[in-house]
Coordinates of C-alpha atoms in Angstrom, one line a residue:
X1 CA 81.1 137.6 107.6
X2 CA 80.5 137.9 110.9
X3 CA 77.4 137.0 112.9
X4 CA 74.2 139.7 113.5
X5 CA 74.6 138.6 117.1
X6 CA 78.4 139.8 117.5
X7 CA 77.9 142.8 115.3
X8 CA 75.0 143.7 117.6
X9 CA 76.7 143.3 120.9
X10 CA 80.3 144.9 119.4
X11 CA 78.0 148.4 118.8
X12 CA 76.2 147.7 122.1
X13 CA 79.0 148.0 123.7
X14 CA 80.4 151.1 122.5
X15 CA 77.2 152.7 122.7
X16 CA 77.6 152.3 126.3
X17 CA 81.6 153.2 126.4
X18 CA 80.4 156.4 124.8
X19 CA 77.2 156.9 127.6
X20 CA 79.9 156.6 130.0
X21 CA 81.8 159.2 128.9
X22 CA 79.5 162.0 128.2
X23 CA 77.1 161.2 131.8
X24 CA 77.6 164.4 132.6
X25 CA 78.0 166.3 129.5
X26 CA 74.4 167.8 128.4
X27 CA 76.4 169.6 126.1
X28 CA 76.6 166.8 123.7
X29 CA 73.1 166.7 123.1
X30 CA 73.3 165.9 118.8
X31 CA 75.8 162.9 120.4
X32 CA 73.2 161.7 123.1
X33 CA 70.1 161.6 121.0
X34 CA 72.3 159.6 118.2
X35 CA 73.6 157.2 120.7
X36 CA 69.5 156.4 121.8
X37 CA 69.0 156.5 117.8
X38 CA 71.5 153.5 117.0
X39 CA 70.3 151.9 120.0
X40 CA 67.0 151.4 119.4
X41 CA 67.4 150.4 115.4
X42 CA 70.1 147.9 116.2
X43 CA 67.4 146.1 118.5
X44 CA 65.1 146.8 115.8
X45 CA 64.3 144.1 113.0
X46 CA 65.4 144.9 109.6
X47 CA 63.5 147.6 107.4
X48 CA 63.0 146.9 103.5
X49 CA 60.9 149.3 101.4
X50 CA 59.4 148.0 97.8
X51 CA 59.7 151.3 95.8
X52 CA 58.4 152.0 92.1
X53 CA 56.4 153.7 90.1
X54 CA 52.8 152.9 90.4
X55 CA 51.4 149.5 88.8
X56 CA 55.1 148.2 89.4
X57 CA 53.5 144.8 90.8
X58 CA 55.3 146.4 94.5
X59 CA 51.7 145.1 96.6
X60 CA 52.0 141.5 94.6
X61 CA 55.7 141.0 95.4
X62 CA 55.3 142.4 99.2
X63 CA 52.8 139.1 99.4
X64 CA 54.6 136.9 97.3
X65 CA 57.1 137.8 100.1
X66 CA 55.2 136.5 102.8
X67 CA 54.0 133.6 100.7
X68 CA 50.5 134.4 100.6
X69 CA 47.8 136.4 98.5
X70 CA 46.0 139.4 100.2
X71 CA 48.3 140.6 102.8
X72 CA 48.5 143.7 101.1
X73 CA 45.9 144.4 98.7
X74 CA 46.8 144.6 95.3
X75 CA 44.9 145.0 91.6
X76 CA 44.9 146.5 88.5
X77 CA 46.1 150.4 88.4
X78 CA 47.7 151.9 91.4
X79 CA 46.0 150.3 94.6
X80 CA 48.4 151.6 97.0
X81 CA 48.0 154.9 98.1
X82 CA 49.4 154.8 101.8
X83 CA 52.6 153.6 103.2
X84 CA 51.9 149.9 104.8
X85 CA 54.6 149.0 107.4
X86 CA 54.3 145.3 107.9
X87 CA 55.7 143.9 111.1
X88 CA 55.5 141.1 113.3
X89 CA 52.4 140.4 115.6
X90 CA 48.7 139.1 116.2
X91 CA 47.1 138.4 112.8
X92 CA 43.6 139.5 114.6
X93 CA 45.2 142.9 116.2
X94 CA 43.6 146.0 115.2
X95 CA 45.6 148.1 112.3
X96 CA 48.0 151.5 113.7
X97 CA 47.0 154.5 111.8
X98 CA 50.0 157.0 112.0
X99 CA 49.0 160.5 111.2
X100 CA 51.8 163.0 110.2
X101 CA 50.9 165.3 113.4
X102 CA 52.1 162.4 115.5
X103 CA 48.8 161.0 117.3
X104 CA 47.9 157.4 116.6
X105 CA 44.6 155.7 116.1
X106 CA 43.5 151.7 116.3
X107 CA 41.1 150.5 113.0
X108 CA 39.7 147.7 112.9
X109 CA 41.2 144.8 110.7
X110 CA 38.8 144.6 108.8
X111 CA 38.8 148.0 107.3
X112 CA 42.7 147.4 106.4
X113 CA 42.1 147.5 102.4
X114 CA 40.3 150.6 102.5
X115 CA 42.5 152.2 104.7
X116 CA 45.7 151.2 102.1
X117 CA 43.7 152.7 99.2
X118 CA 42.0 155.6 100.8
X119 CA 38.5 154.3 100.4
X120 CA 37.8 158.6 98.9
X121 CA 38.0 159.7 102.8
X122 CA 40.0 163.0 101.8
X123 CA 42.0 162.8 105.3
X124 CA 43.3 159.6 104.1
X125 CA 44.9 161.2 101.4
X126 CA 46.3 164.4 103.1
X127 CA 47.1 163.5 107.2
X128 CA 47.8 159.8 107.1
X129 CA 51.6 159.5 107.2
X130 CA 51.7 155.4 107.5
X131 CA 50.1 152.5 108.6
X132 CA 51.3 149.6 110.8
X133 CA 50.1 146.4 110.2
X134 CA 50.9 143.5 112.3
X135 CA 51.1 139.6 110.9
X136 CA 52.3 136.4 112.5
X137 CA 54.9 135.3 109.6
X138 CA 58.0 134.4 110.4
X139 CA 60.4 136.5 108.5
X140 CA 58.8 139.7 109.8
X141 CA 60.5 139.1 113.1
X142 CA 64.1 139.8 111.0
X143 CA 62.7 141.9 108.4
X144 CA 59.9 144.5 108.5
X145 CA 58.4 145.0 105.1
X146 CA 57.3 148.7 104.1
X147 CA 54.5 148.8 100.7
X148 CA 54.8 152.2 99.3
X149 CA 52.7 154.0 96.3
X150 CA 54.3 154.5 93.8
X151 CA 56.3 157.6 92.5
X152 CA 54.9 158.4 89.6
X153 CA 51.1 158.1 91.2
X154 CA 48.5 160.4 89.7
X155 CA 47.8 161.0 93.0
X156 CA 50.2 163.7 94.0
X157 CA 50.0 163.1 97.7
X158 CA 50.6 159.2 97.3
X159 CA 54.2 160.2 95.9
X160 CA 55.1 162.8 98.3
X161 CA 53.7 160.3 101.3
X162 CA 56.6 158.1 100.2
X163 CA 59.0 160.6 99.7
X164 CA 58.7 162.2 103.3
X165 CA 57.9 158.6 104.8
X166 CA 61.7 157.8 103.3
X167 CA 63.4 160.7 104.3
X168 CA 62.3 160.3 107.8
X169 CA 62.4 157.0 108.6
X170 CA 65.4 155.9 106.2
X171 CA 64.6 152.1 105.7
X172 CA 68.0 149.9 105.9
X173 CA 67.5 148.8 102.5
X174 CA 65.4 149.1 99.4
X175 CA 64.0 147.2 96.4
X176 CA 63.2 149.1 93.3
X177 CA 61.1 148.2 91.1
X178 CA 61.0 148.4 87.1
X179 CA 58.3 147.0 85.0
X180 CA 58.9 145.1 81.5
X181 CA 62.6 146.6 80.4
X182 CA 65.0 149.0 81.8
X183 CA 64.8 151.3 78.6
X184 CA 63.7 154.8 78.3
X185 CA 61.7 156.6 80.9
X186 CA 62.0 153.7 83.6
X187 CA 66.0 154.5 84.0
X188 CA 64.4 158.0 85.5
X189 CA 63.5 156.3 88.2
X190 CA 67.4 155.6 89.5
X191 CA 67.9 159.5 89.0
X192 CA 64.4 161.0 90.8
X193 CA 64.8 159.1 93.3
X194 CA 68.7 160.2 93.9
X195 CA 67.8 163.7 93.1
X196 CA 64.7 163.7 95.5
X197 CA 64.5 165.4 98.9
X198 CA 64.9 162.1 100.0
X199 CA 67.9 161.5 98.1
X200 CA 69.9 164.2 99.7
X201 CA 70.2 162.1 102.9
X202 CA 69.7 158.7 101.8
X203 CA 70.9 157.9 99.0
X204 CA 70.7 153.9 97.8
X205 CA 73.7 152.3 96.6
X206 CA 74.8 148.4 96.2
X207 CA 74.6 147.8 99.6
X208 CA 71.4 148.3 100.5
X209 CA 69.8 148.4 97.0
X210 CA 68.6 145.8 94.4
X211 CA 66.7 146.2 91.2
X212 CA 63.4 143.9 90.1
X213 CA 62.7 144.2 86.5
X214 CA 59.3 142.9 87.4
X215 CA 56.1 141.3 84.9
X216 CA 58.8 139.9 83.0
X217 CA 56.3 137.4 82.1
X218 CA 54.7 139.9 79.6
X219 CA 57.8 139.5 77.7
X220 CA 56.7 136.1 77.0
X221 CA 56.1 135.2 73.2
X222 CA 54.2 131.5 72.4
X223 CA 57.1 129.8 70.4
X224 CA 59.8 131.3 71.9
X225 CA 61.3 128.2 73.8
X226 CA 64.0 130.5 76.2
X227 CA 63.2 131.2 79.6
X228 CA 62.4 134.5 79.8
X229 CA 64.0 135.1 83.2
X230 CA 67.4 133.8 81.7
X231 CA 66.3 136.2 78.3
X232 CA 65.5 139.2 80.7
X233 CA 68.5 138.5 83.2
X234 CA 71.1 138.8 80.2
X235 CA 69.6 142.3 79.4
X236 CA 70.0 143.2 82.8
X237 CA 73.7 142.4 82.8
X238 CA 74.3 144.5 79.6
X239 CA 72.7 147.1 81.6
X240 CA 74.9 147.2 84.9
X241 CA 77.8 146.9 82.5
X242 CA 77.3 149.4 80.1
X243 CA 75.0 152.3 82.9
X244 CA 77.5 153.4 85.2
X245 CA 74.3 155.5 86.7
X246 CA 72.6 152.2 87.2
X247 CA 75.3 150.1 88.6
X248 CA 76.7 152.3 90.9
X249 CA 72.9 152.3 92.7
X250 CA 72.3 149.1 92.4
X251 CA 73.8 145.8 93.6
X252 CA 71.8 143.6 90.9
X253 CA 69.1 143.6 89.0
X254 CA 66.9 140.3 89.3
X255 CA 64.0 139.7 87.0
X256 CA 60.9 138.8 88.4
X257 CA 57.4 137.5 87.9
X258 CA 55.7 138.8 91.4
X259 CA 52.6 137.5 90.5
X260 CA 53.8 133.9 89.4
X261 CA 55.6 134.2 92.2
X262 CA 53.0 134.4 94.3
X263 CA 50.9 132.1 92.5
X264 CA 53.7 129.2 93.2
X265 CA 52.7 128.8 96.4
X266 CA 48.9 128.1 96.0
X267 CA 48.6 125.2 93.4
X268 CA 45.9 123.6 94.1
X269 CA 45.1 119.6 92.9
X270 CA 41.9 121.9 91.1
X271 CA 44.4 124.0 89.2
X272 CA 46.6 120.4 88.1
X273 CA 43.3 118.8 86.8
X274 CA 42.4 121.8 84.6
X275 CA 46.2 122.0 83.3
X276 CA 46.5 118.2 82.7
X277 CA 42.8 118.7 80.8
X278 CA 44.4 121.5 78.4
X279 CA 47.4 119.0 78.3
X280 CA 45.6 116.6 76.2
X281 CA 44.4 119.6 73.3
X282 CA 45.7 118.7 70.2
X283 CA 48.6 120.8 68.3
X284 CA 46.6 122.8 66.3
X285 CA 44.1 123.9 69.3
X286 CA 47.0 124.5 71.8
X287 CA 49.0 126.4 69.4
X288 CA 45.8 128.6 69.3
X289 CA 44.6 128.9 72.7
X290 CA 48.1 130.2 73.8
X291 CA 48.9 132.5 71.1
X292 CA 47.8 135.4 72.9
X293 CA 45.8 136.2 76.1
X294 CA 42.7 136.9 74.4
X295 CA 42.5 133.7 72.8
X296 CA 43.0 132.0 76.0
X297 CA 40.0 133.0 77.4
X298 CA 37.7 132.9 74.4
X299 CA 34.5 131.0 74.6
X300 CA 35.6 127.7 72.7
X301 CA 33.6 124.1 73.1
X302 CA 36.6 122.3 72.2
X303 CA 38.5 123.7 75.0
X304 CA 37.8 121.2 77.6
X305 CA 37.9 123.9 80.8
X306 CA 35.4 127.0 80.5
X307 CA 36.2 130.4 79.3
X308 CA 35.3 131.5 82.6
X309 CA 38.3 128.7 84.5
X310 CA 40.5 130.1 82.3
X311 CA 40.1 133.5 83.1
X312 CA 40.8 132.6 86.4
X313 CA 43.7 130.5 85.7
X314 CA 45.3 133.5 83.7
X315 CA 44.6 136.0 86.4
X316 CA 45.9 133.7 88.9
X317 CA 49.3 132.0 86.9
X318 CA 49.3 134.5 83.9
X319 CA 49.5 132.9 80.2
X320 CA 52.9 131.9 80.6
X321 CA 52.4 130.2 84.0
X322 CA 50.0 128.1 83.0
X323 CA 52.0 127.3 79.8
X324 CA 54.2 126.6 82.3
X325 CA 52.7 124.3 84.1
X326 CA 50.9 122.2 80.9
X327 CA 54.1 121.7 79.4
X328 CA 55.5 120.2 82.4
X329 CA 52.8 117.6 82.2
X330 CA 52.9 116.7 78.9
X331 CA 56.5 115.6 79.9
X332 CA 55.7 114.1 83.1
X333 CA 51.9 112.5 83.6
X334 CA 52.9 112.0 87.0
X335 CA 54.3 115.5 88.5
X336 CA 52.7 116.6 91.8
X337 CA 51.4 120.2 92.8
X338 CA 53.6 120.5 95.1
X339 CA 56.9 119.9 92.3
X340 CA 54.6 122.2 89.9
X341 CA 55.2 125.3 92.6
X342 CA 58.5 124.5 92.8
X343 CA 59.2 124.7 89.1
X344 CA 56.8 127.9 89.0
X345 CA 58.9 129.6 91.7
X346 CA 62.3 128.7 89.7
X347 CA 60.8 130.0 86.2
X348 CA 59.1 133.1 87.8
X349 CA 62.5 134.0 88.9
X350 CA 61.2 134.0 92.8
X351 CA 63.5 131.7 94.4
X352 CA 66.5 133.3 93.2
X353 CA 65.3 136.8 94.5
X354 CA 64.7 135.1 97.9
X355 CA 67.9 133.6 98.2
X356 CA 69.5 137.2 97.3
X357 CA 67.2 139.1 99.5
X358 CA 68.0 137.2 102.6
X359 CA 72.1 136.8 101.9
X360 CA 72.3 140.5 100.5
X361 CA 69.9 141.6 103.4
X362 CA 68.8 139.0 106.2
X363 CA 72.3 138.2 106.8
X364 CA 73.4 141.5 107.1
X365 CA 70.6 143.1 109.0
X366 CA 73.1 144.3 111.3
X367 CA 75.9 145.2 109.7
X368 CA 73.9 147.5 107.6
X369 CA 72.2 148.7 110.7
X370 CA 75.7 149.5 112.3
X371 CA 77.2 151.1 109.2
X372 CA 74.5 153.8 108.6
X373 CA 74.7 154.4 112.9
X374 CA 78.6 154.7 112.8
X375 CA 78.1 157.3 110.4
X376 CA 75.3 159.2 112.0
X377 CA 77.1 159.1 115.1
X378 CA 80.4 160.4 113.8
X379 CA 78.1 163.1 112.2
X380 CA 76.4 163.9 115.4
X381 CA 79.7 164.3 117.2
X382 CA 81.1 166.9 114.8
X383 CA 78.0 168.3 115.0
X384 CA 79.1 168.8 118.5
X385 CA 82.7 170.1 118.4
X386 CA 81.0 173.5 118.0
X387 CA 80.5 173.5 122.4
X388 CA 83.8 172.1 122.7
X389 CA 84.9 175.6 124.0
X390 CA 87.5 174.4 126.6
X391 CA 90.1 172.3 126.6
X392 CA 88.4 169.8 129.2
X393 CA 85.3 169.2 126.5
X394 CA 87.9 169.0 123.4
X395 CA 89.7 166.2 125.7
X396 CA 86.2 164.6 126.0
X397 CA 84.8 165.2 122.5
X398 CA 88.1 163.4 121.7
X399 CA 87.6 160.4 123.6
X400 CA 84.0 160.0 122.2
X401 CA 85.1 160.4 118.6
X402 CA 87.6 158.0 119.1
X403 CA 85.8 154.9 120.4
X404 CA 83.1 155.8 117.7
X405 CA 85.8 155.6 114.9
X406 CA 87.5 152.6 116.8
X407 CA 84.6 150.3 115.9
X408 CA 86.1 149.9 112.4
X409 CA 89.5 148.2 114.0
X410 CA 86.7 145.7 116.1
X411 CA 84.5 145.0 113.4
X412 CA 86.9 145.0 110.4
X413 CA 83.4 143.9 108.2
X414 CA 82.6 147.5 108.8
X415 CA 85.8 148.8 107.5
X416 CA 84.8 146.8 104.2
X417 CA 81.8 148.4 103.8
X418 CA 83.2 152.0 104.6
X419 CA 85.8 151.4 101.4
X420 CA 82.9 149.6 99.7
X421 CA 80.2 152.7 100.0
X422 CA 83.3 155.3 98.6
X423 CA 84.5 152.9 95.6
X424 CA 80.6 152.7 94.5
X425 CA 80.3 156.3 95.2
X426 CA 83.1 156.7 93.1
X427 CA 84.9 158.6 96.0
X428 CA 88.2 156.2 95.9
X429 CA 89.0 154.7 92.3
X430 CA 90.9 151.1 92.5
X431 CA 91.9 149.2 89.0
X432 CA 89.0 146.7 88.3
X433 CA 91.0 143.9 89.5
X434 CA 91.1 145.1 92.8
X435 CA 87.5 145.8 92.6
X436 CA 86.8 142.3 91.3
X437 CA 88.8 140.8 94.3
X438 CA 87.5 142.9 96.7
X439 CA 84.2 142.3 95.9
X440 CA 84.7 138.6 96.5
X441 CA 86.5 138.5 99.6
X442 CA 84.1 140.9 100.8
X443 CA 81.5 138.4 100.4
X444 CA 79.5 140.4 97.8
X445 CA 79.1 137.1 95.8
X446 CA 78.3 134.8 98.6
X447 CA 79.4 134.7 102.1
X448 CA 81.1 131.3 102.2
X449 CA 84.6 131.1 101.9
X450 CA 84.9 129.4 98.9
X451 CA 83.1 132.1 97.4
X452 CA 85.5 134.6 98.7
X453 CA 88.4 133.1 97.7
X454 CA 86.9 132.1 94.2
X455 CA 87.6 128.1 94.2
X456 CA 86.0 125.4 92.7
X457 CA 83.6 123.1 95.2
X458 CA 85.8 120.5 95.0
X459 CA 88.9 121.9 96.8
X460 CA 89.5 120.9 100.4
X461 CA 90.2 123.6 103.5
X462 CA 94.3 123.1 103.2
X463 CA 94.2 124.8 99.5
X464 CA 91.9 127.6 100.8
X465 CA 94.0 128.0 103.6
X466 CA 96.9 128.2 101.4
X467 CA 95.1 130.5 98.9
X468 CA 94.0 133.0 101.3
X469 CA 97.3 132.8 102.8
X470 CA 98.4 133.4 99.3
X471 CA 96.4 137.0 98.6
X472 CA 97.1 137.9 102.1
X473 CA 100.7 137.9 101.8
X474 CA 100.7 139.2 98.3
X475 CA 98.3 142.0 99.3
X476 CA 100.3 143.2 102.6
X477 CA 103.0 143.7 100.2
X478 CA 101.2 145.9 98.0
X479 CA 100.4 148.1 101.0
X480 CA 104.0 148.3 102.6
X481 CA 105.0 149.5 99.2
X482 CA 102.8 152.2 98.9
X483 CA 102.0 153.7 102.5
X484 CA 105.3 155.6 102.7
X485 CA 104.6 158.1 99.8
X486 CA 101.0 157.4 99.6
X487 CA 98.5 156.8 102.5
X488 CA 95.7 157.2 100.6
X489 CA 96.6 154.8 97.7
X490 CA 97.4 152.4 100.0
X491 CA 94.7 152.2 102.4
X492 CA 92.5 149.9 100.5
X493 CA 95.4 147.7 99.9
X494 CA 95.4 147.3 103.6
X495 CA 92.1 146.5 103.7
X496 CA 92.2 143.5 101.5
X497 CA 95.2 142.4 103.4
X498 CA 93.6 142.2 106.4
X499 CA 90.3 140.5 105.0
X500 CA 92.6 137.8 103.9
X501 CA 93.8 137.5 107.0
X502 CA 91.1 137.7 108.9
X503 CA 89.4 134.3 106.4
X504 CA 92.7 132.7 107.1
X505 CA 92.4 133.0 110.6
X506 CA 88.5 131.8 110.8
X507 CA 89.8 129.2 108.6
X508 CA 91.9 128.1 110.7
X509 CA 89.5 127.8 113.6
X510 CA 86.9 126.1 111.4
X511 CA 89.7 123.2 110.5
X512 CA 90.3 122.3 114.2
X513 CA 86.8 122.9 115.0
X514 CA 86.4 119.9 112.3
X515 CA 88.9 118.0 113.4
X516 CA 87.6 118.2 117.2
X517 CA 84.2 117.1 116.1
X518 CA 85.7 113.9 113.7
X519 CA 87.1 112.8 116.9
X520 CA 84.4 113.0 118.7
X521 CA 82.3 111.0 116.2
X522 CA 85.0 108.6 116.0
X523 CA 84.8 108.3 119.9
X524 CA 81.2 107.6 119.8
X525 CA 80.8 104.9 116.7
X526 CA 83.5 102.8 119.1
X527 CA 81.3 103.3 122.1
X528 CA 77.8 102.8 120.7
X529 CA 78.8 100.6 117.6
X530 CA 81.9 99.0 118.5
X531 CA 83.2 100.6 115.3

């Protein structure tokens, strides 16, 4: 894959190329105002919405995000009821209020969580279209983070506020939540959201879409020794393999405990001395303090931490959680806070969201930023060929359109992803051992070339070169026997081709870049070291 920074400056420049050429043609006016549109969102961070139905935990894993409780607020019920774009800035600057007529207005900071949940002001509800929060944490400088109320909300503005907010702004890639299972009415979700108004001109897909089944924790049963992320992530396989309608939307579907997830990042030493204290209960009293949640908080004196700490606890860590944490313990006297919010973050299913979100996403912010402004310039200029009344403006409309389109043969990444969006959208069907490949040199499973050529970690840079050289050859040949009688078969054959040899090439590069920098350590442990 390659970097933000040359993907950024390879669209730059042909943004430019294309100002050039239509200075002075005020004809082109759907092709100027694109050109300004892609310019400004590729300089632009990267936008991620949390969509769901109300109650989805969206405000809990927006903060669990960030690392920290109370960014956005969050409780029981819906709590969101206005869009909340977070981005990067002053923690003490004033809030942006966006109203839907286009004027702006400062609030202070401090009136933030009645502003997200309308504090029964009726303009809040009705003329409010978003509002922009500022915070100083580090990952809002790559990534702006946009809380929405939920779909479902009983609150029919809250839902269409998120609808239009979508269809206008069209984030650069979603999250969607489910809570509990994927079963039954939550599946709706996947098909009112592509059916929407908002749907019709942005539709999510695997590339800018994955699913949270989120709360997973409340799938929890005492006794039942299985993780219930691995329990939960095995449903969600059965899912994308068996819903067509789901895996065509989404790339995966991770499942999640937002609020453990959150919680793993506060433990305090208070927290490890109440779970060490219910660590030394005996059988019979732990099996019944964690049988359900309302015998974990019931007023017991042979429960050595009050009713009123363990409501706290489970509101904080939920049952599970703290379960959790108690059993860890009672196997290791000695573990710290800080190894307990590691475990939590692994168990709640957090860390490996985090990893996906930033490989799936951060790494991509602008590749998925020039693949949707490709496309809406290539729509703007054939929006355009409609002036083209004289043979001078066709000439001209020609030599746009071309260095638009020739941004696929620079940035052959973006060729991937065109070929990628039609096979998901079921618009070019491959055999599934293409797909399976493709996938994988694509870097849809990890971005590392071993994971694109599918080795084992233990293989050196000669057998990937010789693997990729390998695939290459035998994909080149697939395409030179099919583009004679059929172009269209044989175009994504010549895609993989040239991803091959584009991995053998870099991998070629890396191996004397490597070989450069061994001799140069070798130089330096004879100079310092005499070595």
């Amino acid at each position: 894959m390659l970097s933000n920074g040359l993907v950024y400056n390879k669209i730059l420049d042909c943004l430019d190329d294309c100002k050039q050429m239509i200075s002075s043609a005020a004809w082109m006016t759907n092709t100027l105002h694109a050109i300004g549109e892609v310019e400004s969102r590729m300089r632009e961070p990267m936008q991620l919405a949390i969509v769901g139905r109300g109650s989805s935990s969206k405000s809990t894993l927006v903060n669990a995000i960030l690392g920290k409780a109370g960014v956005v607020e969050t409780g029981f019920g819906a709590v969101t009821y206005n869009v909340c774009w977070l981005k990067y800035g002053d923690d003490s600057s004033p809030i942006t209020v966006h109203y839907k007529n286009g004027t702006q207005e400062n609030i202070s900071r401090e009136k933030l969580p009645e502003w997200e949940s309308h504090g029964g002001a009726a303009k809040l509800k009705s003329e409010v279209a978003y509002i922009e929060v500022k915070s100083s944490f580090e990952m809002l400088k790559t990534i702006n983070i946009i809380d929405t109320p939920g779909l479902d909300s009983t609150h029919g503005i809250d839902s269409e506020n998120t609808i239009n907010f979508l269809r206008i702004v069209h984030p650069d890639a979603v999250v969607l939540l489910f809570t509990k299972s994927l079963a039954g009415d939550s599946l709706k979700l996947i098909q009112e959201f592509q059916g929407s108004e908002v749907g019709g001109s942005f539709s999510i897909n695997p590339m800018n879409a994955l699913g949270v089944l989120s709360k997973v924790d409340q799938n929890w049963q005492f006794g039942d020794e299985r993780s219930v992320i691995e329990v939960s992530d095995a449903a969600n396989r059965r899912t994308l393999s068996s819903r067509s309608d789901v895996s065509k939307v989404l790339f995966r579907i991770l499942s999640v405990s937002a609020l453990l997830g959150l919680a793993s990042y506060d433990v305090t030493e208070s927290d490890v001395r109440d779970f060490v204290s219910l660590a030394t209960l005996d059988e019979g009293d732990f099996v019944l303090l964690f049988s359900s949640v309302e015998s974990f908080i019931r007023k017991d004196a042979h429960i050595p931490v009050s009713s009123d700490r363990r409501m706290q606890l489970e509101a904080k860590y939920t049952r599970y959680g703290i379960y959790l944490c108690v059993k860890a313990i009672q196997r290791d006297a000695t573990i710290s806070a800080g190894e307990l919010s590691q475990m939590l973050r692994k168990e709640s299913g957090f860390s490996a969201f985090m990893e996906l979100l930033v490989s799936h996403f951060g790494d991509r912010a602008s590749l998925i930023k020039a693949q949707r402004g490709m496309m809406s310039l290539s729509e703007a200029c054939n929006k355009d060929r409609q002036y083209a009344s004289t043979p001078e403006r066709q000439k001209q409309m020609n030599q746009v359109y071309a260095r638009v389109n020739s941004i696929e043969e620079e940035l052959h990444e973006l060729r991937e992803w065109s070929l990628l969006l039609r096979l998901y959208e079921g618009k070019m069907t491959v055999s599934d051992d293409f797909m399976r490949e493709f996938l994988l040199v694509c870097g849809e499973n990890g971005h590392a070339a071993i994971k694109k050529l599918d080795m084992g970690e233990a293989v050196g840079i000669d057998e990937m070169l010789g693997k990729a050289k390998e695939r290459s050859a035998y994909w080149r040949g697939q395409f030179n026997a099919k583009r004679g009688y059929s172009p269209k078969r044989a175009e994504p054959l010549g895609v993989i081709a040239k991803s091959y040899e584009l991995l053998y090439g870099r991998l070629g590069e890396q191996r004397e870049e490597y070989k450069k920098a061994k001799r140069a350590m070798e130089i330096f442990n004879h100079y310092v070291y005499g070595k």
